[in-house]
Coordinates of C-alpha atoms in Angstrom, one line a residue:
M1 CA 1.5 4.6 -27.0
T2 CA 1.0 1.5 -28.6
D3 CA 0.2 -1.7 -26.6
V4 CA 0.5 0.3 -23.5
K5 CA -2.5 0.2 -21.1
T6 CA -3.4 2.0 -18.0
E7 CA -5.6 0.8 -15.0
N8 CA -6.5 3.0 -12.1
L9 CA -5.9 1.4 -8.8
T10 CA -7.0 2.0 -5.1
F11 CA -5.2 0.3 -2.4
E12 CA -5.0 0.7 1.3
T13 CA -2.0 1.0 3.7
S14 CA -1.6 -0.8 6.7
D15 CA -3.0 2.0 8.9
G16 CA -6.0 2.5 6.8
W17 CA -5.0 5.2 4.1
Q18 CA -6.6 5.0 0.7
L19 CA -3.8 5.6 -1.9
K20 CA -4.5 6.0 -5.5
G21 CA -2.2 4.8 -8.3
D22 CA -2.0 4.1 -12.0
L23 CA -0.8 0.5 -13.3
I24 CA 0.7 1.1 -16.7
R25 CA 1.8 -2.2 -18.6
G26 CA 3.1 -3.3 -22.0
A27 CA 1.4 -6.1 -24.0
D28 CA 3.6 -9.0 -22.1
P29 CA 5.5 -7.7 -19.3
D30 CA 8.4 -9.5 -17.8
L31 CA 9.5 -6.9 -15.2
A32 CA 7.5 -5.0 -12.5
V33 CA 8.9 -1.2 -11.8
L34 CA 7.5 0.8 -8.8
I35 CA 8.2 4.6 -9.4
S36 CA 8.3 6.5 -6.2
S37 CA 7.9 10.4 -6.2
G38 CA 9.8 13.3 -5.0
T39 CA 8.4 15.8 -2.5
G40 CA 5.2 17.4 -3.9
F41 CA 5.1 15.7 -7.2
P42 CA 1.9 14.0 -8.2
R43 CA 2.1 10.6 -9.8
R44 CA 0.9 12.3 -13.2
F45 CA 4.5 13.8 -13.4
Y46 CA 6.0 10.3 -13.9
R47 CA 3.3 9.2 -16.7
A48 CA 6.1 9.6 -19.5
I49 CA 8.7 7.5 -18.0
A50 CA 6.2 5.0 -16.9
E51 CA 4.8 4.7 -20.5
Y52 CA 8.4 4.4 -21.8
F53 CA 9.3 1.3 -19.4
A54 CA 6.0 -0.2 -20.2
A55 CA 6.8 -0.1 -23.7
Q56 CA 10.0 -1.8 -23.1
G57 CA 8.3 -4.6 -21.4
A58 CA 7.3 -3.5 -17.9
A59 CA 4.4 -3.4 -15.6
V60 CA 4.8 0.1 -13.8
L61 CA 3.1 1.5 -11.0
I62 CA 2.9 5.2 -10.1
Y63 CA 1.1 6.5 -7.1
D64 CA 0.4 9.3 -4.9
Y65 CA 1.6 9.4 -1.3
R66 CA -0.9 10.5 1.4
G67 CA -1.7 13.9 1.3
I68 CA -0.6 14.3 -2.4
G69 CA -2.5 14.4 -5.5
D70 CA -5.5 12.0 -5.6
S71 CA -4.4 10.4 -2.3
E72 CA -5.1 13.6 -0.4
G73 CA -7.8 12.2 1.5
R74 CA -8.7 14.6 4.1
G75 CA -7.9 18.2 5.2
L76 CA -4.1 18.7 5.3
A77 CA -4.0 21.1 8.2
R78 CA -5.3 18.6 10.5
S79 CA -4.2 15.3 8.7
G80 CA -1.2 14.6 11.0
I81 CA 0.8 13.3 7.9
D82 CA 4.6 13.2 8.7
Y83 CA 7.5 12.5 6.3
P84 CA 8.2 8.9 7.7
D85 CA 4.7 8.0 7.0
W86 CA 5.5 7.9 3.3
G87 CA 8.2 5.3 3.8
R88 CA 6.6 3.2 6.9
F89 CA 3.0 3.0 5.1
D90 CA 2.6 4.2 1.6
M91 CA 5.7 2.7 0.0
P92 CA 5.1 -0.7 1.2
A93 CA 1.5 -0.7 0.5
A94 CA 2.6 0.4 -3.4
V95 CA 5.0 -2.5 -3.2
N96 CA 2.4 -5.2 -2.2
A97 CA -0.1 -3.6 -4.8
L98 CA 2.4 -4.1 -7.7
A99 CA 3.2 -7.6 -6.4
V100 CA -0.5 -8.5 -6.7
A101 CA -0.9 -6.7 -9.9
A102 CA 2.1 -8.3 -11.6
P103 CA 2.6 -11.8 -10.1
G104 CA 5.5 -13.5 -10.4
L105 CA 7.7 -10.7 -12.1
R106 CA 11.0 -9.3 -10.5
L107 CA 10.1 -6.2 -8.8
T108 CA 12.5 -3.2 -9.1
H109 CA 12.3 0.5 -7.9
L110 CA 12.9 3.9 -9.6
A111 CA 13.0 6.5 -7.0
H112 CA 13.1 10.4 -7.6
S113 CA 14.4 12.7 -4.8
V114 CA 12.7 11.7 -1.5
G115 CA 11.5 8.4 -3.1
G116 CA 14.9 7.2 -2.3
H117 CA 15.1 8.3 1.4
F118 CA 12.9 5.8 3.2
L119 CA 13.7 2.3 1.9
G120 CA 15.0 1.7 5.6
L121 CA 11.4 2.3 6.8
M122 CA 9.8 -0.4 4.7
P123 CA 9.0 -3.6 6.4
N124 CA 8.9 -5.2 3.0
Q125 CA 11.8 -3.6 1.0
A126 CA 13.5 -6.9 0.5
K127 CA 11.0 -7.8 -2.1
I128 CA 12.7 -5.1 -4.3
D129 CA 15.5 -6.5 -6.5
R130 CA 17.5 -3.2 -7.3
H131 CA 16.9 0.5 -7.2
A132 CA 17.5 3.2 -9.7
F133 CA 18.0 6.7 -8.0
L134 CA 17.3 9.7 -10.0
S135 CA 18.2 13.1 -8.3
V136 CA 18.4 11.5 -4.9
G137 CA 20.5 13.5 -2.2
T138 CA 19.7 14.7 1.3
G139 CA 18.1 18.1 1.9
Y140 CA 20.9 19.2 3.7
F141 CA 21.2 22.9 2.5
G142 CA 25.0 22.9 3.3
G143 CA 25.6 20.4 0.7
H144 CA 23.6 22.1 -2.2
H145 CA 24.9 24.7 -4.6
R146 CA 25.3 28.0 -2.8
S147 CA 23.3 29.8 -5.6
N148 CA 20.4 27.7 -4.2
W149 CA 20.5 29.1 -0.5
P150 CA 18.5 32.2 -0.8
M151 CA 15.8 30.3 -2.3
E152 CA 16.0 27.7 0.2
F153 CA 16.0 30.2 3.2
Y154 CA 13.0 32.0 1.4
F155 CA 11.2 28.7 1.2
W156 CA 11.9 27.5 4.7
W157 CA 11.6 30.6 6.7
V158 CA 9.6 33.1 4.7
L159 CA 7.1 31.4 2.5
G160 CA 6.5 28.2 4.5
S161 CA 6.1 30.2 7.9
Y162 CA 3.6 32.5 6.3
S163 CA 1.7 29.7 4.5
L164 CA 1.4 27.7 7.9
K165 CA 0.2 30.8 9.8
R166 CA -2.2 31.8 7.0
W167 CA -3.7 28.5 6.0
G168 CA -2.2 25.8 8.4
Y169 CA -0.4 24.0 5.5
V170 CA 2.0 24.8 3.0
K171 CA 0.1 26.2 -0.1
P172 CA 1.5 26.3 -3.6
V173 CA 1.7 29.8 -3.7
G174 CA 4.7 32.5 -3.9
G175 CA 7.1 30.3 -5.8
W176 CA 6.4 26.8 -4.5
Q177 CA 5.2 24.9 -7.5
G178 CA 4.8 21.5 -5.9
E179 CA 1.5 20.1 -4.2
A180 CA 0.3 21.3 -1.2
L181 CA 2.3 20.0 2.1
P182 CA 0.9 18.9 5.4
P183 CA 2.5 21.1 8.4
E184 CA 4.1 18.3 10.4
L185 CA 5.8 17.1 7.1
F186 CA 7.0 20.6 6.1
R187 CA 8.3 21.3 9.7
T188 CA 10.3 17.9 9.8
W189 CA 11.7 18.5 6.2
R190 CA 12.8 22.0 7.3
R191 CA 14.4 20.6 10.7
W192 CA 16.3 17.8 8.8
S193 CA 17.7 20.1 6.3
Q194 CA 19.5 22.1 8.8
H195 CA 21.9 19.3 9.4
R196 CA 24.3 17.2 7.4
S197 CA 23.2 13.9 9.3
Y198 CA 19.5 14.8 8.0
F199 CA 17.0 12.2 9.2
Q200 CA 19.6 10.2 11.0
R201 CA 19.2 12.6 14.0
D202 CA 15.8 10.9 14.3
F203 CA 16.8 7.3 14.2
D204 CA 16.0 6.7 17.8
G205 CA 13.0 8.9 17.8
L206 CA 10.6 9.8 14.8
M207 CA 12.3 7.2 12.6
H208 CA 12.0 4.3 15.0
P209 CA 11.9 1.7 14.2
Q210 CA 14.3 1.7 11.2
H211 CA 16.2 -1.0 9.6
Y212 CA 18.5 0.9 7.1
D213 CA 21.2 -1.6 7.4
A214 CA 18.9 -4.4 6.4
V215 CA 18.7 -2.9 2.8
T216 CA 21.1 -5.0 0.5
A217 CA 19.4 -4.6 -2.9
P218 CA 21.9 -2.8 -5.2
I219 CA 21.5 1.0 -5.8
R220 CA 22.6 3.0 -8.8
S221 CA 22.3 6.6 -8.3
W222 CA 22.2 9.0 -11.1
I223 CA 23.0 12.8 -10.4
F224 CA 23.1 15.8 -12.6
Q225 CA 25.7 18.6 -13.0
D226 CA 23.2 21.4 -12.9
D227 CA 21.0 19.8 -10.2
P228 CA 21.6 22.3 -7.1
I229 CA 20.0 19.7 -4.5
A230 CA 21.0 16.2 -5.5
T231 CA 24.8 17.0 -5.5
R232 CA 27.8 14.5 -5.3
S233 CA 28.1 15.4 -1.7
T234 CA 24.4 14.9 -0.8
A235 CA 24.1 11.8 -2.9
Q236 CA 26.9 10.3 -1.1
D237 CA 25.5 11.2 2.3
L238 CA 22.3 9.6 1.5
L239 CA 23.8 6.4 0.2
S240 CA 25.9 6.1 3.4
V241 CA 22.8 5.5 5.3
Y242 CA 22.4 2.1 3.2
P243 CA 25.7 0.6 4.5
N244 CA 25.0 -2.8 3.3
A245 CA 23.7 -2.0 0.0
P246 CA 26.1 -2.1 -3.0
S247 CA 25.9 1.4 -4.7
E248 CA 27.5 3.7 -7.2
I249 CA 27.0 7.3 -8.4
I250 CA 26.7 8.1 -12.1
E251 CA 27.1 11.6 -12.9
R252 CA 25.6 13.2 -16.2
S253 CA 25.5 16.7 -17.7
P254 CA 22.5 17.9 -19.7
A255 CA 24.8 17.5 -22.9
D256 CA 25.2 13.8 -22.2
I257 CA 21.6 13.1 -22.9
G258 CA 21.2 15.7 -25.6
V259 CA 19.1 18.5 -23.6
R260 CA 19.9 22.0 -22.1
R261 CA 18.6 21.6 -18.7
I262 CA 18.1 18.7 -16.2
G263 CA 18.0 20.2 -12.7
H264 CA 16.3 18.6 -10.0
E265 CA 13.2 17.4 -11.6
G266 CA 14.1 17.3 -15.3
A267 CA 15.4 13.7 -15.6
L268 CA 11.6 12.6 -15.4
R269 CA 10.4 15.0 -18.1
P270 CA 9.5 13.9 -21.7
G271 CA 12.6 13.9 -24.1
R272 CA 15.1 12.2 -21.5
E273 CA 14.9 8.8 -23.3
A274 CA 18.6 8.6 -23.5
L275 CA 18.7 8.5 -19.9
W276 CA 15.7 6.3 -19.2
A277 CA 17.4 3.8 -21.5
E278 CA 20.2 3.7 -19.0
C279 CA 17.9 3.3 -16.3
W280 CA 16.0 0.3 -18.0
D281 CA 19.2 -1.2 -18.8
W282 CA 19.9 -1.2 -15.1
L283 CA 16.6 -2.3 -13.8
S284 CA 16.0 -4.9 -16.4
N285 CA 19.6 -6.5 -16.3

């Protein structure tokens, strides 16, 4: 893409994990955008939207959480990686890395799926000026489309259980198309997803310390009519954990942006520039 350059980064979390990222920037950026991934999505999945933002005038950081893509680092089965680690250590490290790479620029955040779950674990979340959520809702199965329930039951209790027993982690086999997942993270995700309160059940345990009420940056959350997971119900449940952040939900159909399907991941695929323009307008306001 014309006038868009990529620089590979390695940066360290406060607990010593080495993370990999790509800084994608336009010729003269005037905005910084951090893109936080959904569960099992490597950073390369977000390159198209990152290049789009860079072409509009942004410095964009895409990165891999620990255990994912180029940040895997060590054997997953014994890695000890759990879900909150991504919010407590990895996302803050990415914020700091972007702030160093793009000094003086206003820092904003685009989050896909679980990328919007852990703002309240970040000790430096106040550095972020505003958030754009794409397909962000809780993992509670009861709030998902009923047509998705059989697949979720199979993933949680059949494929996942078998994979843990056979390999010690969740391997991308049998229909799971994401990256391999650490065992503790998978079990936590499965446990949370059985309850509407989702991770709030662990606010005094696994999620402690947490500061969800300290998040005050505005959030605009885009959901899509054919997304079986980030429904209006689960999106609203997720936003409710940020009681002091001004928020709104924007619902779009595939036809609204000129495509046949969006689903849970399609908002980030190439060809969604009409939607990306809405996100850019919000972030760069």
